[in-house]
C-alpha cells in the first residue's frame, strides 16, 4: 500500500483512522502483549462507520436506541477501546488505554461487556460476537414491532475476521440471520487473508461471498482502506431487505513492517518498527498522544447522535404512561410485580392436583402462566419444540412477516441459539429462553460459559436430563453435564423435583439480572413431592428439608430432580425399620452455597450419615456430602460412574443401581 | 410418490430396499421408539451404494481396506442395522434387530461403534459423523501415501441429513475437506425437507449445493428414489478430484401415512399404518420376516467383496516383512517397542539439565523424539501451531500435493479438528493428536465426549491451561475445564508438572488403546520438579509422593501442573517451621483412582491435614482431599472460585491467592 497516496487522498479521514492505529501500537507496546494488526487493518472501516453511519451518543453509551457495534474479532480490542476513548466514552479514558491488559483496567485483553459501557458484548472466543449480533438484531426486530419505530429503530454492525468465519458457529449464525431476513444486521468482514498459522489458504479456500449468498445474505465487496467505498457500501447495506456482508479487503497491520504477515496478527512491540510505522503514517506524536484537532474531530463524531438521542428521549416522554412503563420495565430487566403471585397460584394449584408429570411438562405449565404476563420473554428451541415443551400458545412465531412473534425456531443450531440468546439478553428489552436436550449442553457450551462470564440472565432449558431419557442411549444421556454446568462460575443449575420446584426455579431464572440459569428437566414423569410449604420459594435457598426424620435422626438423604422421589421411597422404608431419615431436596447447589452457614448447618447438621442421590456423576457433590473442610459426616453417593445405555428408562435405573433399595443398603452400610 | 411405478420399474431393487423399510418399521414397532422415517427415505440410496459401489466383505467387517460407510444421521440407526443384518454381518443377527433399543442389545438407539463391527463410528449428536468422515478420508490419504495403493485404496461414504448440515460443525468439516480436496469422500445428503419442528424452511433456507460448491466441493443433484440416478451419481462421484456432495431428493417415511411430515421423522408405531405401508410396498411378509430370495440377494451383496478382500490379504502377505509389520503395527494401535526407552532417555536428559520450561514446550520436546519413531502419529493445531507447540520438523505438512505430510493445519476449527481426529483414530493406522487452547475445550467438547464414549485414544493437546495464560484474560483462561474433562467418563486428564511428567503423560496417551487423553499444559515456564525416580513412569500411577515429609508428617500438599512448584515452595517453608509436609504430585486423577487401595492409602494416608492446589475450580478434588466416604482428613483447597482476569500471569497468581504463602496459611489454620 502506498500510504502517502491514501493520506493525501483524504487527510481528514486518514488522521482520524491513524489515531486508532497509533493508540493500538502504543498500548500493545506498553503492555508488551496484544493484537496490533486487526485494529490497524480495520481502522478505516471503523472510522467511516463511526463518522457517517453508527447512531450513537458517546456521552450516553446506554441509550437503548443506539446502533450496536460488535467486535466479533475480539482480539482486536484496541480498535474498540480506541474508538470509545476517541469519541469521548466516559468509561474508557486515556489512563485506561495506557493500562491496556493490566490488572483492574477496563481495557482487558479481550473486550468484556461488564467492565465498561460501550462494550456491547464479550468477545475473543471466535464467532461468538457474530452469533451474538444475530440475537441483537432479532431483539431489535421484536422490540421495534412491539414498541414502534419511534422508540426502537437501530442497526447492529458486527466486525468479524477469518477466524470468526471459519468457526462452525458462524454458519449457524448466518443461516439463521439469512432465514429471518435480518436486514438491520450488517457484517463487516476483515478480509485480510492472514491467520496465526499463515495465509488463510493454508487451511481454508472457502468462497465467502458465495457462502453468504447461499445463506440468504447480500454481499458487497470493497477495498477496506478506501473511505468512499466503505461509505457507499454501508449506505447500500442499510437499504437492503436482507442481512448484508461487506467483504472489506484489508491489509493486516497496515503500514508496519509486519503488514500482510502472520506476525502482524500478534503483538507488534519492536521500538524502531513502531517509530517507522508512525513515520510512514505521517504521525508525528509521542506515545498515547493525540493532537487536539484529531481528538476534537473524533469528539464531534461522538456528539453526532446527541440530538437524536434527546429527540428519542422526548418521544419516550411523550408515550402514554402505560407504554413508557412497559418499555422501561422490559429494558431494566425487572420482572413484573405480579410474577410472584402468578407463580404462587400455580404452585398452589399444582400441589393440590399433585400430578405425576415430567418436569419438562411442568416447565411448560409455568410458561403458560408466565409468558402472558411477561411480554419480554422470547422462547425457542433448537428443533426440539415438542420435546423441550418451550412453546406456549400465546407467543406467536417470530418470522419475517410476524416480528411480534415471540417463539423462535432456531433450527438444529444449539450453539447459535445459545449465542443469539446471549445477544438478545445483552441488547435488553427481551428475556430469552431456549431449549435443547441436556446432553447438547456440549454443543451450546462456549456460549453458555460466556453467558456466565458476561453476567447475562439467559435461560437454558435443558430437557431429557439423565438416563431417564431411555432408548436414545448414551449419545443423548447426560451424565457429566450437571457437573460441567456447576463447575462454571456464576451459573445457576436448577434440577427441580416436581412442578412446584420447577415453578420456583423459573421464578428465580426470570428475576435473575446477572446470572444465567440452566434448567435441568426430566423427560419422564415424576411425582409431585412438595405437598407442603408451597407459598415460600424454597428453591431460592438452594436446598431444604423436604421430609423430616421421625425419631432419632440417623441419616440424611440428599437428592435432586427425579431422584427426590427415590429418596422419599428409601426414607419410608428406612423409617419403617426405625432408622430416622431426613430427605433434603437440593434443586440448586449454587444458591445453597450462598445461604448463611447457620441455615446450611440446619439443613445438613453434622453427625447423621449422608447419601447423595442423582442420576449423574458424583463430581460436585462432595461438598455437601463430606463438608467443605472434611470430617463432617460419613457419606456415600448413588449415581452414575459411566456413560448410560440404550434401553427403556425404568430398566436403566435398575441396571445402574439408582433405586431406593440401593439407597437403603448404603445407609445401612454407613451406619455399620 | 407412486410406489407401484417404482416397484415395477425395478422390482429387484425395490424389494431389497423394501427389506430395509420393513425391518425398520418392525423394529421401531417392537421397541415402541426410534426413528422410522430416515431409513425408509434413504433405503434406495443405501441399497444402490451397497449393491454397486461399497467395497466391503460382510464376513470380515474389520478388513482394513474396506470402504467406510458412516451414518451421520445416527437416529436412522435402523438403516445401518438393517444393512448389516441383511448382508450377513456376523454381529448383527436377526435377534439383535428384534431387540432394537433394548438393554444389552448391539442395536442401540443410535449406532455405537464399540458394540458391533461394521458400525464405523458413534453418531446421533448431529454433524459428528460428517466431521468424523473427514478424518476417515484424511487417514486414508495418509495411509495410501505411506503404504501404497495396493494396500490402502478406499472411499469414505457418509450419509447426512438436514440436521447434520445445519450444525456448525458441518461447516468446519466441509471446508476442511474442500481445502484438502478429499476426493475419496462422498456425502449423500438426505434432502427430505423435514425436521422435527416442521419443514426445513421453518428454520433454514440455505442453498446447500451452492454452499458446498463455495467450500470446494462438487455437487450432484438427484432423485434419491431412482436407482439409476443414484448409481450414476456414485459412479461420477468416485471419479472426481474433489469431495462430492450428492443431494438426494427423498421422501421421509416413504410409503407410510406419515410420509413427508415431521411425524415421519420419529417412531411410527401405529399397527394399521404399518400394515398399510407394507401393503403399499407390495410386501407380504410378517414382522421381521425377510423372504429368502431377498435375503439371498442381500447376502450376495455382502459377499461381493470377498474376493477383493482375499486378493488384498495376498498383497499384504507379499509385502516385505518390514513393510507388513509396519502396516500391521500401526493398524493394531500398538506403540513401537522402543517408545518406552525413548521416553526414558528424554526424561534422563531433561532431569539432568532441569530447565525451567513451559509444559507446552516440554510437550514439543517429547514430540521431537516420539514423532520420528512413530510414523503413525498425525499432529495438528486449530491455528495455534506456535502456541500449542504441536509441530515438529520431521512431520511435513499434509496437503493436496503432500499426502505423506503428518501435520494438519486444521484452521480455526476446534470442533472439526476434534471430530476429524476421532475419525482418524476410528479408521486406524494413524494416531492423531491436535492442539488448541485449553479454554477452547468448550468448542471441541461434543467431539471430546464422543472420543470417550467411542473408546478411541485421541490426544487433545490443550495448552495455556490456567490464569497463567495472562493478559488474554478470562475469555481465554480455563477455570472449569479440568473439572469438565474429569467429569467425563473414560477420559485421562493429564496435568503434568514438568518435562518429566509431560513425557510420561505422552507415553501413556500414545499407548492408550481405548481412552482419549487431555494434556493440560502451561503457557508459562515451570521448574523441573522431578529430579529423582526418573526411570519408572510414575504418572501411570496417577499420583505419587514427590517430596516426603521430614519429621512427623503433619500435612500433605497435593498439587498438579504449574502448582506443584507452589507446593514445593510451601513445603520448604513449613519444614523450616518444623511442620512435616509431604508433597504429592497428582498428574492424573483417573489413573490414581484406578490404583489399588493400598497404594492410594500409602500416598494419601488418613491423619495429616491436606491442602489441594490447582489454579482451577475445586470441583473434582474432594475425593482426594476428604476421602470417598468422608471423615478422612481435614482439608482445604487453594484454587479459583471465579473467572480469571486480564493481567500479567504473575500478578494473577498473587491476585487470586494461589501462592505458597496462602498454602502455608491454610496448613496452619487446619492444624489449628
Short mmCIF file of C-alpha atoms in Angstrom, two decimals, chain B residues 336 338-350 361-375 377 389-395 406 433 499 502-504 506-507 510:
data_model
loop_
_atom_site.label_atom_id
_atom_site.label_comp_id
_atom_site.label_asym_id
_atom_site.label_seq_id
_atom_site.Cartn_x
_atom_site.Cartn_y
_atom_site.Cartn_z
CA UNK B 336 6.55 -49.30 18.91
CA UNK B 338 11.22 -48.57 21.67
CA UNK B 339 8.82 -45.89 22.80
CA UNK B 340 9.49 -46.60 26.46
CA UNK B 341 13.25 -46.38 26.05
CA UNK B 342 12.92 -43.20 24.03
CA UNK B 343 10.79 -41.58 26.71
CA UNK B 344 13.13 -42.77 29.41
CA UNK B 345 16.15 -41.30 27.65
CA UNK B 346 14.40 -37.96 27.30
CA UNK B 347 13.43 -37.98 30.96
CA UNK B 348 17.00 -38.66 31.97
CA UNK B 349 18.32 -35.90 29.80
CA UNK B 350 15.72 -33.39 30.97
CA UNK B 361 7.41 -26.61 25.33
CA UNK B 362 8.15 -29.83 27.18
CA UNK B 363 5.45 -31.42 25.08
CA UNK B 364 7.22 -30.28 21.94
CA UNK B 365 10.44 -31.83 23.22
CA UNK B 366 8.60 -35.12 23.66
CA UNK B 367 7.12 -34.94 20.18
CA UNK B 368 10.55 -34.26 18.76
CA UNK B 369 11.73 -37.66 19.93
CA UNK B 370 8.45 -39.53 19.52
CA UNK B 371 7.34 -38.48 16.06
CA UNK B 372 10.44 -39.89 14.34
CA UNK B 373 9.87 -43.33 15.84
CA UNK B 374 6.08 -43.37 15.45
CA UNK B 375 5.27 -42.76 11.80
CA UNK B 377 1.29 -40.00 14.57
CA UNK B 389 3.96 -26.48 20.20
CA UNK B 390 2.45 -29.35 18.25
CA UNK B 391 4.61 -29.27 15.12
CA UNK B 392 7.97 -30.98 14.79
CA UNK B 393 10.37 -30.63 11.93
CA UNK B 394 10.13 -34.18 10.61
CA UNK B 395 6.37 -34.32 10.13
CA UNK B 406 1.75 -35.67 9.02
CA UNK B 433 -3.15 -35.51 18.24
CA UNK B 499 9.08 -32.17 31.35
CA UNK B 502 4.90 -34.46 30.39
CA UNK B 503 6.96 -37.21 28.79
CA UNK B 504 5.25 -39.78 30.97
CA UNK B 506 2.61 -38.66 26.41
CA UNK B 507 3.82 -42.22 26.84
CA UNK B 510 0.36 -42.88 22.98
#
